[in-house]
Amino acid sequence: MSASIKQERTICVLLPNKEQLDITVRPKSTGHDVFSRVTELLGVKELYFFGLTVVKDNEHIFIDMEEKLTKYFPKEWRQDSGKALQKRPLPLVLFLKVQYYVENGRLICERKARHLYYSDLRERVLRSEFRQQEEVYFQLAGYALQADLGDHPLPKEYGEITPYFEPKDYFPPWIVAKRGVNYLLCHGPKVHQELWGVSARDATLLFIRESCRLEDVPVTFYRLQKDKKEERGTALLGLTLRGMQVYQEVNNTRQLLYNFPWSNVGRLTFLGKKFEIQPDGLPSARKLVYYTGSSFRSRHLLLHLSSSHRLYLSLQPALKHLRHLEESEEKKRYRESYISDDLDLDPPGSESSPGLSRHSTTSSGIEADARQHSISTEMTSMEDESQRQGEQCFSSAASRSSSCTSGFDASSKSRIEDDGSQEEGMKTNVGSPLEALVDDPDEMFQLADLLDGVSVDCAEVPSDTHSSENKASPPDSDENLGKLHIDDLLKQVDAEI
C-alpha cells in the first residue's frame, strides 16, 4: 500500500436533504478542500450561503475554510498507524448547513442549491415554536406539499382521497399534538388544493419567503454564559437576517431580551472568553457582557458575525432591486385586473384559485390572495417583465456594490494567528481586547480588513459614497471558494429573472 493511500481518510458530509456524501481526504486537507469536493459531487457552483459545520460540545460550529481539518478532529484522526485506524470504526462527520440566511430565494439561482436551502428551512420549520402564528405553519405545509408533490390529486366523483402525506413531515410536533393527525389530514389538503397550478419552483420560493418571517427559523443560535462560573449557558445569541438577538432560556423556553439590527450595534469586543456588545449611541456602562467558554468559540463566533455583517451590506443592492421589480409588477397586475378576467386557473371542484398581493412588510415577495389571478401565471408574467428591465438596473447595482464583497470563509482569517498559535494568542493577549470601531460610513466597506475584532455601524450609505472604492478593490480579493462575489451574484440573479 502506497504512503499516499495509507494517509487517506474518509469524511461523511451530511446534506440538508438527509443525503450524505463520502469524501476521501488527507490529514493536511482544509475545509476548502472538502467544500470544493462537495460542490463537485453535487454538480453546483453556487453554495455561497452554505458552510461546513462540526459538532463541538453539542453545538454546530462553522469551520474556518482555510484551517486544516486536524484542528477540528481528534488527534487520532491525523495518525496513520493501524491502532489509530482501529479506534475510528466510523467516519468523521461534517454537516453542510446554511450559514447565511436570505429571505428572497431568487438570490439562489441554481436549482440544486435552492433545493438544499429549501430543505434546510424545511427542517427548521419543523423545529419552530412560534405558536402565536399557527396559521403560518398551515400555509407553509401547503407550499411544501406543492413543491414536493405537485398539484393536489382531484377526488373522483363521490369518492374520497386517501391520505397522501405524513403530517409529521409537514407540521411541527406541537401542532400534530394539538390538532391531531386526522385534523391535519383533513385540512392540510385544503390548503394544498388552493395552490393548484403553482409550479414547484414558485412554491419553493413562496416557502422560503414565508418561513423567513418566523422569528426562530432563519437564525443561528450560539449559547453564551452570563458569568464565568455558569456551567451551562442560559443566554442565547441569535444571528438573524438583519442583525443579532439575545435570548434568555427559562424552562427550555427562549425569551427575547434584546433585538439589535446591524445599524444599532456600535461595537463587538472579544477579550479571550469574554464577549461584549456595545449598543450604538449608549454609554459604555450600558454594554452587555457574556462569556463564550473558550477562545476557540470566541474566534469562530467572531468570524461568523463579521462575515454575516459584510454579507448583509453586500446584498442590499440586489434585494432592493428585486423589491422594485416585484412592486412594479404588482402595479401592472392591478391595472390588468381591470381589463381582463380570463386568467383564472381554478381546477375542477375547487372553490377559488390562489393569487398574489403585497402586504406592507420589509421582506420582498408575494402574498397569497384569492381575489387575484393565479400565482403561477402572475409569477411567470413578473419574470418576463423582469427579464426586460433587469439588465441595466443590475449592471449599475453591481458596479455600486462590488466594494462590499463578503467572504464566507471570513477573510479576516488571513491575519488571525495560524493553527494552535492563534488560540494561544487569544488566551494570553488578555490586556488588549479584540475590537475595532467603525464611525465613518465609508469604513463599513473595509470590515473585511478588520481582523482582530469587529465593530459594526450600519447607517445607510448612499451608493455614491463608496463608488470610488469599487475601483480600488483588489481584483483577486474574492478568489477562494465559499466567498460571495457580489458582481457574480448579481449577474446570476439577473439571468434568473
Coordinates of C-alpha atoms in Angstrom, one line a residue:
M1 CA 0.0 0.0 0.0
S2 CA 1.5 3.4 -1.0
A3 CA 2.1 6.1 1.5
S4 CA -0.5 8.4 -0.1
I5 CA -3.2 5.8 0.1
K6 CA -2.3 5.0 3.6
Q7 CA -2.8 8.6 4.6
E8 CA -6.2 8.9 3.1
R9 CA -9.2 9.4 5.4
T10 CA -12.9 9.2 4.8
I11 CA -15.3 12.0 5.9
C12 CA -19.0 11.8 5.8
V13 CA -20.8 15.0 4.8
L14 CA -24.5 15.1 5.7
L15 CA -26.6 17.3 3.4
P16 CA -29.8 19.3 4.4
N17 CA -31.9 16.9 2.3
K18 CA -30.7 14.0 4.5
E19 CA -28.5 12.6 1.8
Q20 CA -24.8 12.0 2.5
L21 CA -21.5 12.2 0.7
D22 CA -18.4 10.1 1.5
I23 CA -15.3 12.2 0.7
T24 CA -11.7 11.0 0.8
V25 CA -9.2 13.5 2.2
R26 CA -5.7 13.6 3.6
P27 CA -4.7 14.8 7.1
K28 CA -3.4 18.1 5.7
S29 CA -6.6 18.8 3.8
T30 CA -8.5 22.0 4.7
G31 CA -12.2 22.9 4.9
H32 CA -11.8 24.5 1.5
D33 CA -10.7 21.1 0.0
V34 CA -13.8 19.4 1.4
F35 CA -16.1 22.2 0.3
S36 CA -14.7 22.0 -3.2
R37 CA -15.3 18.3 -3.4
V38 CA -18.8 18.7 -2.1
T39 CA -19.7 21.2 -4.9
E40 CA -18.0 19.0 -7.5
L41 CA -20.0 15.9 -6.4
L42 CA -23.3 17.9 -6.2
G43 CA -22.6 19.5 -9.6
V44 CA -23.3 23.0 -8.4
K45 CA -21.2 26.2 -8.3
E46 CA -23.4 28.4 -6.1
L47 CA -23.1 27.3 -2.5
Y48 CA -22.4 30.9 -1.4
F49 CA -24.8 30.8 1.5
F50 CA -23.7 27.4 2.9
G51 CA -20.9 26.4 5.2
L52 CA -19.5 23.2 6.8
T53 CA -20.1 22.5 10.5
V54 CA -18.6 20.2 13.0
V55 CA -20.3 19.3 16.3
K56 CA -18.4 20.5 19.4
D57 CA -20.0 20.2 22.8
N58 CA -23.4 19.5 21.3
E59 CA -23.2 22.7 19.2
H60 CA -22.6 23.1 15.5
I61 CA -19.6 25.3 14.8
F62 CA -18.9 26.6 11.2
I63 CA -15.4 25.7 10.4
D64 CA -12.8 28.1 9.0
M65 CA -12.4 27.0 5.4
E66 CA -8.7 27.9 5.4
E67 CA -7.9 25.8 8.5
K68 CA -6.7 22.2 8.3
L69 CA -9.2 19.6 9.3
T70 CA -6.9 18.4 12.0
K71 CA -7.8 21.5 14.0
Y72 CA -11.4 20.2 14.4
F73 CA -10.9 16.4 14.7
P74 CA -9.3 14.3 17.5
K75 CA -5.6 13.7 17.4
E76 CA -6.1 10.1 16.4
W77 CA -7.5 11.3 13.1
R78 CA -4.1 12.5 11.9
Q79 CA -2.3 9.3 12.8
D80 CA -1.9 6.6 10.2
S81 CA -1.0 3.7 12.4
G82 CA -3.0 0.5 12.5
K83 CA -4.0 1.0 16.1
A84 CA -5.3 4.5 15.3
L85 CA -7.4 3.2 12.4
Q86 CA -9.0 0.6 14.8
K87 CA -10.1 3.4 17.1
R88 CA -12.1 5.0 14.2
P89 CA -14.8 2.5 13.4
L90 CA -17.0 5.2 12.0
P91 CA -16.0 8.0 9.6
L92 CA -15.9 11.5 11.0
V93 CA -18.9 13.7 10.2
L94 CA -19.3 17.2 8.8
F95 CA -22.6 18.9 8.0
L96 CA -23.4 21.1 5.1
K97 CA -25.6 23.8 6.6
V98 CA -27.0 27.2 5.7
Q99 CA -24.6 29.7 7.2
Y100 CA -26.2 32.9 5.9
Y101 CA -30.0 33.2 5.5
V102 CA -31.7 35.3 2.9
E103 CA -35.4 36.0 2.7
N104 CA -35.7 36.0 -1.1
G105 CA -34.9 32.7 -2.7
R106 CA -34.4 34.3 -6.1
L107 CA -30.9 35.2 -4.9
I108 CA -30.1 31.5 -5.1
C109 CA -30.2 30.9 -8.9
E110 CA -29.1 27.2 -9.2
R111 CA -31.9 24.8 -8.8
K112 CA -29.9 22.2 -6.7
A113 CA -28.6 24.9 -4.4
R114 CA -32.0 26.4 -3.9
H115 CA -33.4 22.9 -3.1
L116 CA -30.7 22.4 -0.5
Y117 CA -31.6 25.8 1.0
Y118 CA -35.3 24.9 1.0
S119 CA -34.5 21.6 2.7
D120 CA -32.6 23.3 5.4
L121 CA -35.6 25.7 6.1
R122 CA -38.0 22.7 6.0
E123 CA -36.2 21.1 8.9
R124 CA -36.1 24.4 10.8
V125 CA -39.8 24.9 10.4
L126 CA -40.5 21.5 11.9
R127 CA -38.5 22.6 14.9
S128 CA -40.1 26.1 15.1
E129 CA -42.0 27.0 18.2
F130 CA -43.6 30.3 17.1
R131 CA -47.0 29.3 18.4
Q132 CA -48.6 32.8 18.0
Q133 CA -48.8 32.3 14.3
E134 CA -50.2 28.7 13.9
E135 CA -51.9 29.6 10.6
V136 CA -48.5 30.3 9.0
Y137 CA -47.5 26.7 9.5
F138 CA -50.6 25.5 7.6
Q139 CA -49.7 27.8 4.7
L140 CA -46.1 26.6 4.8
A141 CA -47.3 23.0 4.7
G142 CA -49.3 23.8 1.6
Y143 CA -46.3 25.4 -0.1
A144 CA -44.2 22.4 0.8
L145 CA -46.7 19.9 -0.4
Q146 CA -47.0 21.7 -3.7
A147 CA -43.2 21.9 -4.0
D148 CA -42.7 18.2 -3.2
L149 CA -45.7 16.6 -4.8
G150 CA -47.1 19.0 -7.4
D151 CA -50.9 19.6 -7.8
H152 CA -53.3 18.2 -5.3
P153 CA -54.9 15.0 -6.6
L154 CA -58.5 15.6 -7.6
P155 CA -61.2 13.4 -5.9
K156 CA -63.2 11.1 -8.0
E157 CA -67.0 11.6 -8.2
Y158 CA -68.5 10.7 -4.8
G159 CA -65.1 9.5 -3.8
E160 CA -62.6 10.4 -1.1
I161 CA -58.8 11.0 -1.5
T162 CA -56.7 8.6 0.6
P163 CA -54.0 10.2 2.7
Y164 CA -51.0 11.1 0.6
F165 CA -48.6 12.6 3.1
E166 CA -47.4 12.2 6.7
P167 CA -48.4 15.2 8.9
K168 CA -45.2 14.8 10.9
D169 CA -43.2 15.6 7.8
Y170 CA -45.0 18.9 7.2
F171 CA -46.1 20.2 10.6
P172 CA -44.1 20.8 13.9
P173 CA -44.8 18.2 16.6
W174 CA -46.7 20.7 18.8
I175 CA -49.2 21.2 16.0
V176 CA -49.6 17.5 15.5
A177 CA -50.2 17.0 19.2
K178 CA -52.6 19.9 19.4
R179 CA -54.7 19.2 16.3
G180 CA -54.3 15.5 15.8
V181 CA -53.4 13.6 12.7
N182 CA -57.0 13.3 11.4
Y183 CA -57.5 17.1 11.6
L184 CA -54.3 17.7 9.7
L185 CA -55.1 15.1 7.1
C186 CA -58.4 16.8 6.6
H187 CA -57.4 20.4 6.5
G188 CA -53.8 20.2 5.1
P189 CA -55.1 19.1 1.6
K190 CA -57.4 22.1 1.5
V191 CA -54.5 24.5 1.7
H192 CA -52.6 22.4 -0.8
Q193 CA -55.6 22.4 -3.2
E194 CA -55.6 26.2 -3.2
L195 CA -52.2 26.2 -4.8
W196 CA -53.4 24.4 -7.9
G197 CA -51.3 25.2 -10.9
V198 CA -48.3 26.7 -9.0
S199 CA -45.0 25.3 -10.2
A200 CA -42.6 23.5 -7.8
R201 CA -40.1 26.4 -8.3
D202 CA -42.6 29.1 -7.4
A203 CA -43.9 27.0 -4.4
T204 CA -40.3 26.7 -3.2
L205 CA -39.8 30.5 -3.5
L206 CA -43.0 31.1 -1.6
F207 CA -42.0 28.7 1.2
I208 CA -38.6 30.4 1.5
R209 CA -40.2 33.8 1.8
E210 CA -42.9 32.8 4.3
S211 CA -40.7 30.7 6.5
C212 CA -38.2 33.5 6.9
R213 CA -41.0 35.5 8.6
L214 CA -40.9 33.2 11.6
E215 CA -38.5 34.6 14.1
D216 CA -37.0 31.3 15.1
V217 CA -36.4 29.9 11.6
P218 CA -33.7 32.0 9.7
V219 CA -31.5 32.3 12.8
T220 CA -28.3 30.6 14.1
F221 CA -28.1 30.3 17.8
Y222 CA -24.9 30.3 20.0
R223 CA -25.1 29.6 23.7
L224 CA -23.4 32.1 26.0
Q225 CA -22.7 32.2 29.7
K226 CA -23.8 35.2 31.9
D227 CA -20.8 34.7 34.1
K228 CA -17.6 32.6 34.1
K229 CA -18.8 30.2 36.7
E230 CA -22.0 29.2 35.0
E231 CA -21.7 25.6 33.9
R232 CA -24.3 25.6 31.1
G233 CA -25.0 29.0 29.5
T234 CA -28.6 30.2 29.8
A235 CA -28.2 33.1 27.3
L236 CA -28.5 32.6 23.6
L237 CA -27.2 34.8 20.8
G238 CA -29.2 34.6 17.7
L239 CA -27.7 35.6 14.4
T240 CA -30.6 36.8 12.2
L241 CA -31.3 38.1 8.8
R242 CA -30.7 41.7 9.8
G243 CA -28.6 41.6 13.0
M244 CA -28.5 39.9 16.4
Q245 CA -30.9 39.0 19.1
V246 CA -30.2 38.0 22.7
Y247 CA -32.5 35.5 24.4
Q248 CA -32.7 34.1 27.9
E249 CA -33.6 30.5 28.3
V250 CA -36.1 29.7 31.0
N251 CA -37.6 26.2 31.4
N252 CA -36.4 25.3 27.9
T253 CA -38.2 28.3 26.5
R254 CA -36.5 31.2 24.8
Q255 CA -37.4 34.7 25.9
L256 CA -36.3 37.6 23.7
L257 CA -34.3 40.2 25.7
Y258 CA -32.7 42.4 23.1
N259 CA -33.0 42.9 19.4
F260 CA -30.0 44.6 17.7
P261 CA -30.3 45.3 14.0
W262 CA -26.8 45.8 12.5
S263 CA -27.5 49.6 12.4
N264 CA -27.9 49.6 16.2
V265 CA -24.7 47.7 17.0
G266 CA -21.8 50.0 17.8
R267 CA -19.1 47.5 18.8
L268 CA -18.5 43.9 19.4
T269 CA -15.5 43.0 21.6
F270 CA -13.9 39.7 22.2
L271 CA -11.4 39.6 25.1
G272 CA -10.4 35.9 25.4
K273 CA -13.5 34.2 26.5
K274 CA -15.3 37.5 27.2
F275 CA -17.8 38.8 24.7
E276 CA -19.1 42.4 24.9
I277 CA -21.9 44.0 22.9
Q278 CA -21.9 47.8 22.9
P279 CA -25.3 49.2 21.5
D280 CA -24.9 52.2 19.3
G281 CA -25.5 55.6 20.9
L282 CA -25.4 54.3 24.5
P283 CA -22.7 54.9 27.1
S284 CA -20.1 52.2 27.7
A285 CA -21.7 51.4 31.0
R286 CA -24.7 50.0 29.2
K287 CA -22.8 47.4 27.3
L288 CA -23.8 43.7 27.6
V289 CA -21.2 41.2 28.8
Y290 CA -21.3 37.5 28.2
Y291 CA -18.8 34.6 28.1
T292 CA -18.2 32.1 25.3
G293 CA -16.5 29.4 27.4
S294 CA -13.4 29.1 25.2
S295 CA -11.2 31.1 22.9
F296 CA -12.0 28.6 20.2
R297 CA -15.7 29.5 20.3
S298 CA -14.8 33.2 20.5
R299 CA -12.8 33.1 17.4
H300 CA -15.4 31.2 15.3
L301 CA -18.2 33.4 16.6
L302 CA -16.2 36.4 15.6
L303 CA -15.7 35.1 12.1
H304 CA -19.4 34.3 11.7
L305 CA -20.6 37.7 13.0
S306 CA -18.2 39.7 10.9
S307 CA -18.8 37.8 7.6
S308 CA -22.6 38.0 8.2
H309 CA -22.5 41.7 8.6
R310 CA -20.5 42.2 5.4
L311 CA -22.9 39.9 3.6
Y312 CA -25.8 41.9 4.8
L313 CA -24.3 45.1 3.4
S314 CA -23.3 43.4 0.1
L315 CA -26.8 42.0 -0.6
Q316 CA -28.7 45.3 -0.1
P317 CA -28.5 46.4 -3.8
A318 CA -29.7 43.1 -5.1
L319 CA -32.6 42.9 -2.6
K320 CA -33.6 46.5 -3.3
H321 CA -33.7 45.8 -7.0
L322 CA -35.8 42.7 -6.5
R323 CA -38.2 44.6 -4.4
H324 CA -38.6 47.3 -7.1
L325 CA -39.2 44.7 -9.7
E326 CA -41.8 43.0 -7.7
E327 CA -43.6 46.2 -6.7
S328 CA -43.7 47.4 -10.3
E329 CA -45.0 44.1 -11.5
E330 CA -47.7 44.2 -8.8
K331 CA -48.9 47.6 -10.1
K332 CA -49.0 46.1 -13.5
R333 CA -51.1 43.2 -12.3
Y334 CA -53.6 45.6 -10.6
R335 CA -54.0 47.5 -13.9
E336 CA -54.5 44.3 -15.9
S337 CA -57.1 43.0 -13.4
Y338 CA -59.5 45.7 -14.6
I339 CA -59.0 44.8 -18.2
S340 CA -59.2 41.0 -18.3
D341 CA -60.8 38.4 -16.1
D342 CA -59.7 35.4 -18.2
L343 CA -56.7 34.2 -16.3
D344 CA -58.4 32.0 -13.7
L345 CA -56.8 28.6 -13.3
D346 CA -59.2 27.1 -10.9
P347 CA -59.1 23.3 -11.1
P348 CA -62.4 21.5 -11.3
G349 CA -64.1 21.2 -8.0
S350 CA -62.1 23.9 -6.3
E351 CA -63.7 27.0 -4.8
S352 CA -61.1 29.5 -5.7
S353 CA -57.6 29.9 -7.1
P354 CA -54.7 31.4 -5.2
G355 CA -53.5 34.8 -6.1
L356 CA -50.9 37.4 -5.2
S357 CA -50.8 40.6 -3.2
R358 CA -48.2 42.5 -1.4
H359 CA -48.5 43.3 2.3
S360 CA -46.8 46.1 4.0
T361 CA -43.7 44.3 5.2
T362 CA -40.0 44.8 4.9
S363 CA -39.5 41.5 3.1
S364 CA -39.8 41.2 -0.6
G365 CA -42.2 38.6 -2.0
I366 CA -45.7 37.8 -2.9
E367 CA -48.6 37.0 -0.6
A368 CA -51.5 34.6 -1.2
D369 CA -54.7 36.4 -2.0
A370 CA -57.7 34.7 -3.6
R371 CA -59.1 37.9 -5.0
Q372 CA -56.5 38.0 -7.8
H373 CA -55.2 35.7 -10.5
S374 CA -53.2 32.5 -10.1
I375 CA -49.7 32.6 -8.6
S376 CA -48.2 30.6 -11.5
T377 CA -49.5 32.9 -14.2
E378 CA -48.5 36.1 -12.3
M379 CA -45.0 35.0 -11.3
T380 CA -44.3 33.9 -14.9
S381 CA -45.5 37.3 -16.1
M382 CA -43.4 39.0 -13.5
E383 CA -40.3 37.2 -14.6
D384 CA -40.9 38.0 -18.3
E385 CA -41.1 41.7 -17.4
S386 CA -38.1 41.5 -15.1
Q387 CA -36.0 40.0 -17.9
R388 CA -36.6 43.1 -20.0
Q389 CA -36.0 45.5 -17.1
G390 CA -33.2 43.7 -15.2
E391 CA -30.0 44.1 -17.2
Q392 CA -29.5 47.8 -16.9
C393 CA -30.5 48.1 -13.3
F394 CA -28.5 45.1 -12.2
S395 CA -25.3 46.2 -14.0
S396 CA -25.4 49.5 -12.2
A397 CA -26.2 47.8 -8.9
A398 CA -23.2 45.5 -9.4
S399 CA -20.9 48.4 -10.1
R400 CA -22.1 50.3 -7.0
S401 CA -21.8 47.3 -4.6
S402 CA -18.7 45.4 -5.6
S403 CA -16.7 47.1 -2.9
C404 CA -18.7 45.4 -0.1
T405 CA -17.9 41.9 -1.2
S406 CA -18.4 39.4 1.6
G407 CA -16.1 36.4 2.4
F408 CA -17.9 33.4 3.6
D409 CA -14.8 31.9 5.0
A410 CA -14.3 35.3 6.7
S411 CA -11.2 36.8 5.0
S412 CA -10.2 38.1 8.4
K413 CA -8.7 34.6 9.0
S414 CA -5.6 35.5 7.0
R415 CA -4.4 37.8 9.7
I416 CA -5.6 35.7 12.7
E417 CA -2.8 33.5 14.0
D418 CA -2.4 30.2 12.3
D419 CA -3.4 26.8 13.9
G420 CA -2.5 26.4 17.6
S421 CA -0.6 29.7 17.9
Q422 CA -3.7 31.6 17.1
E423 CA -5.6 30.2 20.1
E424 CA -2.7 30.8 22.3
G425 CA -2.7 34.4 21.3
M426 CA -6.3 34.8 22.2
K427 CA -5.8 33.2 25.6
T428 CA -2.7 35.2 26.5
N429 CA -3.5 38.6 25.0
V430 CA -6.0 39.5 27.7
G431 CA -4.7 43.0 28.0
S432 CA -5.9 44.2 24.6
P433 CA -9.4 43.4 23.6
L434 CA -10.2 42.3 20.0
E435 CA -12.2 45.2 18.8
A436 CA -12.5 47.9 16.1
L437 CA -14.8 50.9 16.0
V438 CA -16.5 52.0 12.7
D439 CA -17.6 55.6 12.8
D440 CA -17.2 56.7 9.2
P441 CA -19.8 55.0 6.9
D442 CA -17.0 54.5 4.3
E443 CA -15.2 52.3 6.7
M444 CA -18.1 49.8 6.8
F445 CA -16.9 48.5 3.5
Q446 CA -13.4 47.8 4.9
L447 CA -14.7 45.4 7.5
A448 CA -13.0 42.5 5.7
D449 CA -9.7 44.0 6.8
L450 CA -10.6 44.3 10.5
L451 CA -9.1 41.1 11.6
D452 CA -8.7 41.2 15.4
G453 CA -12.4 42.0 16.1
V454 CA -15.4 43.5 14.5
S455 CA -17.4 46.7 15.0
V456 CA -20.5 47.5 13.0
D457 CA -22.3 50.7 12.3
C458 CA -24.8 50.1 9.6
A459 CA -26.1 53.5 8.9
E460 CA -27.4 53.6 5.3
V461 CA -24.7 54.6 2.9
P462 CA -25.6 56.4 -0.3
S463 CA -24.3 54.5 -3.3
D464 CA -22.2 57.5 -4.4
T465 CA -20.3 57.4 -1.1
H466 CA -18.4 54.3 -1.9
S467 CA -18.5 54.2 -5.6
S468 CA -14.9 55.3 -5.7
E469 CA -13.8 52.4 -3.6
N470 CA -15.0 50.0 -6.2
K471 CA -12.1 50.9 -8.4
A472 CA -9.6 50.4 -5.6
S473 CA -10.8 46.9 -4.6
P474 CA -8.2 44.2 -5.4
P475 CA -9.3 42.1 -8.3
D476 CA -8.4 38.8 -6.6
S477 CA -9.9 39.6 -3.2
D478 CA -12.7 37.0 -3.6
E479 CA -11.0 34.1 -5.3
N480 CA -11.4 31.5 -2.5
L481 CA -14.3 29.0 -2.8
G482 CA -17.1 29.8 -0.4
K483 CA -16.7 33.6 -0.9
L484 CA -19.5 35.6 -2.3
H485 CA -18.5 38.0 -5.1
I486 CA -21.4 40.3 -5.4
D487 CA -20.9 41.0 -9.1
D488 CA -21.2 37.3 -9.9
L489 CA -24.3 37.0 -7.7
L490 CA -26.0 40.0 -9.3
K491 CA -25.3 38.6 -12.8
Q492 CA -26.7 35.2 -11.8
V493 CA -29.8 36.8 -10.3
D494 CA -30.2 38.9 -13.5
A495 CA -30.1 35.8 -15.6
E496 CA -32.6 34.0 -13.3
I497 CA -35.0 36.9 -13.6

